[in-house]
JSON list of C-alpha atoms in Angstrom, two decimals:
[
{"chain": "A", "resi": 264, "resn": "MET", "atom": "CA", "xyz": [-74.90, 10.01, -7.75]},
{"chain": "A", "resi": 265, "resn": "ASN", "atom": "CA", "xyz": [-73.96, 8.28, -4.48]},
{"chain": "A", "resi": 266, "resn": "ARG", "atom": "CA", "xyz": [-77.65, 8.03, -3.61]},
{"chain": "A", "resi": 267, "resn": "LEU", "atom": "CA", "xyz": [-78.28, 6.38, -6.98]},
{"chain": "A", "resi": 268, "resn": "GLU", "atom": "CA", "xyz": [-75.52, 3.83, -6.34]},
{"chain": "A", "resi": 269, "resn": "ASP", "atom": "CA", "xyz": [-77.17, 2.97, -3.01]},
{"chain": "A", "resi": 270, "resn": "THR", "atom": "CA", "xyz": [-80.52, 2.00, -4.57]},
{"chain": "A", "resi": 271, "resn": "GLU", "atom": "CA", "xyz": [-81.54, -1.61, -4.95]},
{"chain": "A", "resi": 272, "resn": "SER", "atom": "CA", "xyz": [-82.53, -0.92, -8.58]},
{"chain": "A", "resi": 273, "resn": "PHE", "atom": "CA", "xyz": [-78.99, 0.20, -9.38]},
{"chain": "A", "resi": 274, "resn": "SER", "atom": "CA", "xyz": [-77.27, -2.68, -7.60]},
{"chain": "A", "resi": 275, "resn": "ARG", "atom": "CA", "xyz": [-79.51, -5.23, -9.38]},
{"chain": "A", "resi": 276, "resn": "SER", "atom": "CA", "xyz": [-79.14, -3.68, -12.83]},
{"chain": "A", "resi": 277, "resn": "SER", "atom": "CA", "xyz": [-76.71, -4.84, -15.45]},
{"chain": "A", "resi": 278, "resn": "CYS", "atom": "CA", "xyz": [-77.80, -2.57, -18.33]},
{"chain": "A", "resi": 279, "resn": "ILE", "atom": "CA", "xyz": [-78.68, 1.07, -17.60]},
{"chain": "A", "resi": 280, "resn": "ALA", "atom": "CA", "xyz": [-80.14, 3.63, -19.98]},
{"chain": "A", "resi": 281, "resn": "PHE", "atom": "CA", "xyz": [-78.42, 6.84, -18.92]},
{"chain": "A", "resi": 282, "resn": "TYR", "atom": "CA", "xyz": [-77.86, 10.30, -20.40]},
{"chain": "A", "resi": 283, "resn": "HIS", "atom": "CA", "xyz": [-75.06, 12.80, -20.95]},
{"chain": "A", "resi": 284, "resn": "ALA", "atom": "CA", "xyz": [-75.95, 15.97, -19.06]},
{"chain": "A", "resi": 285, "resn": "ILE", "atom": "CA", "xyz": [-76.30, 19.45, -20.45]},
{"chain": "A", "resi": 286, "resn": "ALA", "atom": "CA", "xyz": [-75.83, 22.64, -18.44]},
{"chain": "A", "resi": 287, "resn": "GLY", "atom": "CA", "xyz": [-78.20, 22.80, -15.48]},
{"chain": "A", "resi": 288, "resn": "GLU", "atom": "CA", "xyz": [-78.60, 19.01, -15.18]},
{"chain": "A", "resi": 289, "resn": "VAL", "atom": "CA", "xyz": [-76.87, 16.67, -12.75]},
{"chain": "A", "resi": 290, "resn": "GLN", "atom": "CA", "xyz": [-73.55, 16.00, -14.45]},
{"chain": "A", "resi": 291, "resn": "THR", "atom": "CA", "xyz": [-73.14, 12.35, -15.41]},
{"chain": "A", "resi": 292, "resn": "ALA", "atom": "CA", "xyz": [-69.86, 11.99, -17.36]},
{"chain": "A", "resi": 293, "resn": "TYR", "atom": "CA", "xyz": [-67.78, 10.88, -14.36]},
{"chain": "A", "resi": 294, "resn": "PHE", "atom": "CA", "xyz": [-70.44, 8.36, -13.30]},
{"chain": "A", "resi": 295, "resn": "ILE", "atom": "CA", "xyz": [-70.69, 6.89, -16.80]},
{"chain": "A", "resi": 296, "resn": "ASP", "atom": "CA", "xyz": [-66.92, 6.45, -16.99]},
{"chain": "A", "resi": 297, "resn": "LYS", "atom": "CA", "xyz": [-66.83, 4.98, -13.49]},
{"chain": "A", "resi": 298, "resn": "TRP", "atom": "CA", "xyz": [-69.43, 2.28, -14.19]},
{"chain": "A", "resi": 299, "resn": "HIS", "atom": "CA", "xyz": [-69.22, 1.42, -17.88]},
{"chain": "A", "resi": 300, "resn": "SER", "atom": "CA", "xyz": [-66.71, -1.39, -17.34]},
{"chain": "A", "resi": 301, "resn": "ASP", "atom": "CA", "xyz": [-68.95, -3.05, -14.71]},
{"chain": "A", "resi": 302, "resn": "LYS", "atom": "CA", "xyz": [-72.39, -2.42, -16.18]},
{"chain": "A", "resi": 303, "resn": "LYS", "atom": "CA", "xyz": [-73.62, -1.87, -19.71]},
{"chain": "A", "resi": 304, "resn": "ILE", "atom": "CA", "xyz": [-74.38, 1.83, -20.10]},
{"chain": "A", "resi": 305, "resn": "LEU", "atom": "CA", "xyz": [-76.73, 2.88, -22.90]},
{"chain": "A", "resi": 306, "resn": "LEU", "atom": "CA", "xyz": [-76.77, 6.49, -24.11]},
{"chain": "A", "resi": 307, "resn": "PRO", "atom": "CA", "xyz": [-79.45, 8.15, -26.22]},
{"chain": "A", "resi": 308, "resn": "LEU", "atom": "CA", "xyz": [-79.15, 9.22, -29.82]},
{"chain": "A", "resi": 309, "resn": "VAL", "atom": "CA", "xyz": [-81.89, 11.54, -31.11]},
{"chain": "A", "resi": 310, "resn": "GLU", "atom": "CA", "xyz": [-83.35, 10.16, -34.34]},
{"chain": "A", "resi": 311, "resn": "GLY", "atom": "CA", "xyz": [-86.21, 12.29, -35.61]},
{"chain": "A", "resi": 312, "resn": "ASP", "atom": "CA", "xyz": [-88.74, 12.49, -32.78]},
{"chain": "A", "resi": 313, "resn": "ASP", "atom": "CA", "xyz": [-87.41, 9.49, -30.87]},
{"chain": "A", "resi": 314, "resn": "LEU", "atom": "CA", "xyz": [-84.51, 8.36, -28.74]},
{"chain": "A", "resi": 315, "resn": "GLN", "atom": "CA", "xyz": [-82.54, 5.27, -29.67]},
{"chain": "A", "resi": 316, "resn": "PHE", "atom": "CA", "xyz": [-80.13, 3.97, -27.01]},
{"chain": "A", "resi": 317, "resn": "PHE", "atom": "CA", "xyz": [-76.73, 2.55, -27.93]},
{"chain": "A", "resi": 318, "resn": "LEU", "atom": "CA", "xyz": [-74.03, 0.92, -25.85]},
{"chain": "A", "resi": 319, "resn": "TYR", "atom": "CA", "xyz": [-71.44, 3.36, -24.50]},
{"chain": "A", "resi": 320, "resn": "LYS", "atom": "CA", "xyz": [-68.01, 2.29, -25.76]},
{"chain": "A", "resi": 321, "resn": "GLY", "atom": "CA", "xyz": [-65.89, 5.13, -24.38]},
{"chain": "A", "resi": 322, "resn": "LYS", "atom": "CA", "xyz": [-65.41, 8.87, -24.84]},
{"chain": "A", "resi": 323, "resn": "GLU", "atom": "CA", "xyz": [-63.82, 8.39, -28.25]},
{"chain": "A", "resi": 324, "resn": "HIS", "atom": "CA", "xyz": [-67.12, 6.98, -29.54]},
{"chain": "A", "resi": 325, "resn": "LEU", "atom": "CA", "xyz": [-69.15, 10.12, -28.73]},
{"chain": "A", "resi": 326, "resn": "LYS", "atom": "CA", "xyz": [-70.02, 13.17, -30.81]},
{"chain": "A", "resi": 327, "resn": "ALA", "atom": "CA", "xyz": [-72.03, 16.31, -30.22]},
{"chain": "A", "resi": 328, "resn": "GLY", "atom": "CA", "xyz": [-75.53, 15.62, -31.48]},
{"chain": "A", "resi": 329, "resn": "ALA", "atom": "CA", "xyz": [-78.93, 17.24, -31.20]},
{"chain": "A", "resi": 330, "resn": "PHE", "atom": "CA", "xyz": [-78.93, 20.22, -28.85]},
{"chain": "A", "resi": 331, "resn": "GLY", "atom": "CA", "xyz": [-75.15, 19.87, -28.37]},
{"chain": "A", "resi": 332, "resn": "ILE", "atom": "CA", "xyz": [-75.58, 16.76, -26.20]},
{"chain": "A", "resi": 333, "resn": "LEU", "atom": "CA", "xyz": [-72.87, 14.11, -26.44]},
{"chain": "A", "resi": 334, "resn": "GLU", "atom": "CA", "xyz": [-74.32, 11.08, -28.22]},
{"chain": "A", "resi": 335, "resn": "PRO", "atom": "CA", "xyz": [-72.93, 7.69, -29.22]},
{"chain": "A", "resi": 336, "resn": "LEU", "atom": "CA", "xyz": [-71.79, 7.42, -32.81]},
{"chain": "A", "resi": 337, "resn": "ALA", "atom": "CA", "xyz": [-74.58, 6.03, -34.98]},
{"chain": "A", "resi": 338, "resn": "GLU", "atom": "CA", "xyz": [-74.33, 2.31, -35.55]},
{"chain": "A", "resi": 339, "resn": "GLU", "atom": "CA", "xyz": [-75.87, 0.25, -38.29]},
{"chain": "A", "resi": 340, "resn": "GLY", "atom": "CA", "xyz": [-79.17, -1.37, -37.45]},
{"chain": "A", "resi": 341, "resn": "LEU", "atom": "CA", "xyz": [-81.20, -0.89, -34.31]},
{"chain": "A", "resi": 342, "resn": "PRO", "atom": "CA", "xyz": [-79.89, -1.09, -30.75]},
{"chain": "A", "resi": 343, "resn": "THR", "atom": "CA", "xyz": [-79.89, -4.64, -29.43]},
{"chain": "A", "resi": 344, "resn": "GLU", "atom": "CA", "xyz": [-79.48, -3.98, -25.71]},
{"chain": "A", "resi": 345, "resn": "GLU", "atom": "CA", "xyz": [-82.54, -3.56, -23.50]},
{"chain": "A", "resi": 346, "resn": "PRO", "atom": "CA", "xyz": [-82.15, -1.62, -20.24]},
{"chain": "A", "resi": 347, "resn": "ASP", "atom": "CA", "xyz": [-83.16, -3.01, -16.87]},
{"chain": "A", "resi": 348, "resn": "LEU", "atom": "CA", "xyz": [-82.99, 0.50, -15.35]},
{"chain": "A", "resi": 349, "resn": "ILE", "atom": "CA", "xyz": [-83.62, 3.93, -16.89]},
{"chain": "A", "resi": 350, "resn": "ILE", "atom": "CA", "xyz": [-82.10, 7.11, -15.43]},
{"chain": "A", "resi": 351, "resn": "VAL", "atom": "CA", "xyz": [-84.05, 10.16, -16.55]},
{"chain": "A", "resi": 352, "resn": "PRO", "atom": "CA", "xyz": [-83.13, 13.86, -16.60]},
{"chain": "A", "resi": 353, "resn": "GLY", "atom": "CA", "xyz": [-85.70, 16.59, -16.15]},
{"chain": "A", "resi": 354, "resn": "VAL", "atom": "CA", "xyz": [-86.26, 20.30, -15.74]},
{"chain": "A", "resi": 355, "resn": "ALA", "atom": "CA", "xyz": [-88.36, 19.70, -12.60]},
{"chain": "A", "resi": 356, "resn": "PHE", "atom": "CA", "xyz": [-89.84, 16.88, -10.51]},
{"chain": "A", "resi": 357, "resn": "ASP", "atom": "CA", "xyz": [-92.41, 16.78, -7.72]},
{"chain": "A", "resi": 358, "resn": "ARG", "atom": "CA", "xyz": [-93.04, 14.55, -4.69]},
{"chain": "A", "resi": 359, "resn": "SER", "atom": "CA", "xyz": [-95.76, 12.69, -6.59]},
{"chain": "A", "resi": 360, "resn": "LEU", "atom": "CA", "xyz": [-92.94, 11.45, -8.87]},
{"chain": "A", "resi": 361, "resn": "ASN", "atom": "CA", "xyz": [-94.04, 13.54, -11.84]},
{"chain": "A", "resi": 362, "resn": "ARG", "atom": "CA", "xyz": [-91.41, 14.86, -14.23]},
{"chain": "A", "resi": 363, "resn": "MET", "atom": "CA", "xyz": [-91.27, 17.89, -16.48]},
{"chain": "A", "resi": 364, "resn": "GLY", "atom": "CA", "xyz": [-88.96, 17.48, -19.45]},
{"chain": "A", "resi": 365, "resn": "ARG", "atom": "CA", "xyz": [-88.01, 19.98, -22.11]},
{"chain": "A", "resi": 366, "resn": "GLY", "atom": "CA", "xyz": [-91.29, 19.68, -23.99]},
{"chain": "A", "resi": 367, "resn": "ARG", "atom": "CA", "xyz": [-90.48, 17.43, -26.93]},
{"chain": "A", "resi": 368, "resn": "GLY", "atom": "CA", "xyz": [-91.66, 14.16, -25.37]},
{"chain": "A", "resi": 369, "resn": "TYR", "atom": "CA", "xyz": [-88.52, 12.15, -26.23]},
{"chain": "A", "resi": 370, "resn": "TYR", "atom": "CA", "xyz": [-88.28, 10.47, -22.85]},
{"chain": "A", "resi": 371, "resn": "ASP", "atom": "CA", "xyz": [-92.02, 9.98, -22.38]},
{"chain": "A", "resi": 372, "resn": "ARG", "atom": "CA", "xyz": [-92.21, 8.05, -25.67]},
{"chain": "A", "resi": 373, "resn": "PHE", "atom": "CA", "xyz": [-89.19, 5.93, -24.73]},
{"chain": "A", "resi": 374, "resn": "LEU", "atom": "CA", "xyz": [-90.50, 5.28, -21.21]},
{"chain": "A", "resi": 375, "resn": "ALA", "atom": "CA", "xyz": [-93.94, 4.32, -22.55]},
{"chain": "A", "resi": 376, "resn": "SER", "atom": "CA", "xyz": [-92.29, 1.59, -24.64]},
{"chain": "A", "resi": 377, "resn": "HIS", "atom": "CA", "xyz": [-90.55, 0.19, -21.51]},
{"chain": "A", "resi": 378, "resn": "PRO", "atom": "CA", "xyz": [-93.38, 0.16, -18.93]},
{"chain": "A", "resi": 379, "resn": "ASP", "atom": "CA", "xyz": [-91.89, -2.53, -16.68]},
{"chain": "A", "resi": 380, "resn": "VAL", "atom": "CA", "xyz": [-88.39, -1.06, -16.41]},
{"chain": "A", "resi": 381, "resn": "PRO", "atom": "CA", "xyz": [-87.70, 0.96, -13.22]},
{"chain": "A", "resi": 382, "resn": "LYS", "atom": "CA", "xyz": [-87.39, 4.70, -13.90]},
{"chain": "A", "resi": 383, "resn": "ILE", "atom": "CA", "xyz": [-85.32, 6.98, -11.67]},
{"chain": "A", "resi": 384, "resn": "GLY", "atom": "CA", "xyz": [-85.31, 10.74, -12.10]},
{"chain": "A", "resi": 385, "resn": "ILE", "atom": "CA", "xyz": [-82.24, 12.56, -10.85]},
{"chain": "A", "resi": 386, "resn": "CYS", "atom": "CA", "xyz": [-82.08, 16.27, -10.15]},
{"chain": "A", "resi": 387, "resn": "PHE", "atom": "CA", "xyz": [-80.82, 18.97, -7.83]},
{"chain": "A", "resi": 388, "resn": "ASP", "atom": "CA", "xyz": [-82.93, 19.81, -4.79]},
{"chain": "A", "resi": 389, "resn": "PHE", "atom": "CA", "xyz": [-83.88, 23.18, -6.29]},
{"chain": "A", "resi": 390, "resn": "GLN", "atom": "CA", "xyz": [-85.51, 21.31, -9.20]},
{"chain": "A", "resi": 391, "resn": "LEU", "atom": "CA", "xyz": [-87.97, 19.65, -6.81]},
{"chain": "A", "resi": 392, "resn": "VAL", "atom": "CA", "xyz": [-91.14, 21.75, -6.99]},
{"chain": "A", "resi": 393, "resn": "GLU", "atom": "CA", "xyz": [-94.57, 21.67, -5.35]},
{"chain": "A", "resi": 394, "resn": "THR", "atom": "CA", "xyz": [-96.42, 20.47, -8.46]},
{"chain": "A", "resi": 395, "resn": "VAL", "atom": "CA", "xyz": [-95.35, 19.59, -11.98]},
{"chain": "A", "resi": 396, "resn": "PRO", "atom": "CA", "xyz": [-98.08, 20.14, -14.58]},
{"chain": "A", "resi": 397, "resn": "VAL", "atom": "CA", "xyz": [-98.87, 16.81, -16.21]},
{"chain": "A", "resi": 398, "resn": "GLU", "atom": "CA", "xyz": [-100.32, 15.72, -19.52]},
{"chain": "A", "resi": 399, "resn": "PRO", "atom": "CA", "xyz": [-102.04, 12.34, -20.09]},
{"chain": "A", "resi": 400, "resn": "PHE", "atom": "CA", "xyz": [-98.95, 10.96, -21.86]},
{"chain": "A", "resi": 401, "resn": "ASP", "atom": "CA", "xyz": [-96.46, 11.96, -19.10]},
{"chain": "A", "resi": 402, "resn": "ILE", "atom": "CA", "xyz": [-94.78, 9.01, -17.39]},
{"chain": "A", "resi": 403, "resn": "LYS", "atom": "CA", "xyz": [-94.19, 9.02, -13.63]},
{"chain": "A", "resi": 404, "resn": "MET", "atom": "CA", "xyz": [-90.87, 8.03, -12.10]},
{"chain": "A", "resi": 405, "resn": "ASP", "atom": "CA", "xyz": [-90.50, 5.14, -9.66]},
{"chain": "A", "resi": 406, "resn": "LEU", "atom": "CA", "xyz": [-87.97, 7.16, -7.64]},
{"chain": "A", "resi": 407, "resn": "VAL", "atom": "CA", "xyz": [-86.70, 10.72, -7.69]},
{"chain": "A", "resi": 408, "resn": "ILE", "atom": "CA", "xyz": [-83.23, 11.32, -6.29]},
{"chain": "A", "resi": 409, "resn": "THR", "atom": "CA", "xyz": [-81.93, 14.77, -5.38]},
{"chain": "A", "resi": 410, "resn": "ASP", "atom": "CA", "xyz": [-78.69, 15.86, -3.76]},
{"chain": "A", "resi": 411, "resn": "LYS", "atom": "CA", "xyz": [-80.59, 15.88, -0.42]},
{"chain": "A", "resi": 412, "resn": "GLU", "atom": "CA", "xyz": [-83.10, 13.01, -0.51]},
{"chain": "A", "resi": 413, "resn": "VAL", "atom": "CA", "xyz": [-84.67, 10.01, -2.21]},
{"chain": "A", "resi": 414, "resn": "ILE", "atom": "CA", "xyz": [-88.40, 10.25, -2.91]},
{"chain": "A", "resi": 415, "resn": "THR", "atom": "CA", "xyz": [-89.92, 6.81, -3.15]},
{"chain": "A", "resi": 416, "resn": "HIS", "atom": "CA", "xyz": [-93.65, 7.15, -2.72]},
{"chain": "A", "resi": 417, "resn": "LYS", "atom": "CA", "xyz": [-96.52, 9.16, -4.02]},
{"chain": "A", "resi": 418, "resn": "ILE", "atom": "CA", "xyz": [-98.12, 11.73, -1.74]}
]
């Protein structure tokens, strides 16, 4: 998370689409609490086959949602905040900035609708693999950050 804080994308951002981690992912709860008073933090809510992002308003406004992931309480209407940075979880990443998710395409659909917003994948070093299999609809990251390095270019 320190490497994320050191990026230019993070320092320039004012509204970040983030996620609440599940087991095996980089844990994010502390980071969200640390930054939500300085930057707008958006968290995903699974609605059907899509993710909708809502403003994080504190722990008391979260509930266990799809797959047991903490989600913001549903609000009336659609989210009004647009992120200027998207932090993306994944099962695996590669040095070509490809990402493998959990197979439902939630993030790829969301990322496709925000093509100009920087996308940073965060993972543990052991999740960095030689090659991630890709499909035509898979969206590449702009950066991948592990606990050991920041990958910024395609090989």
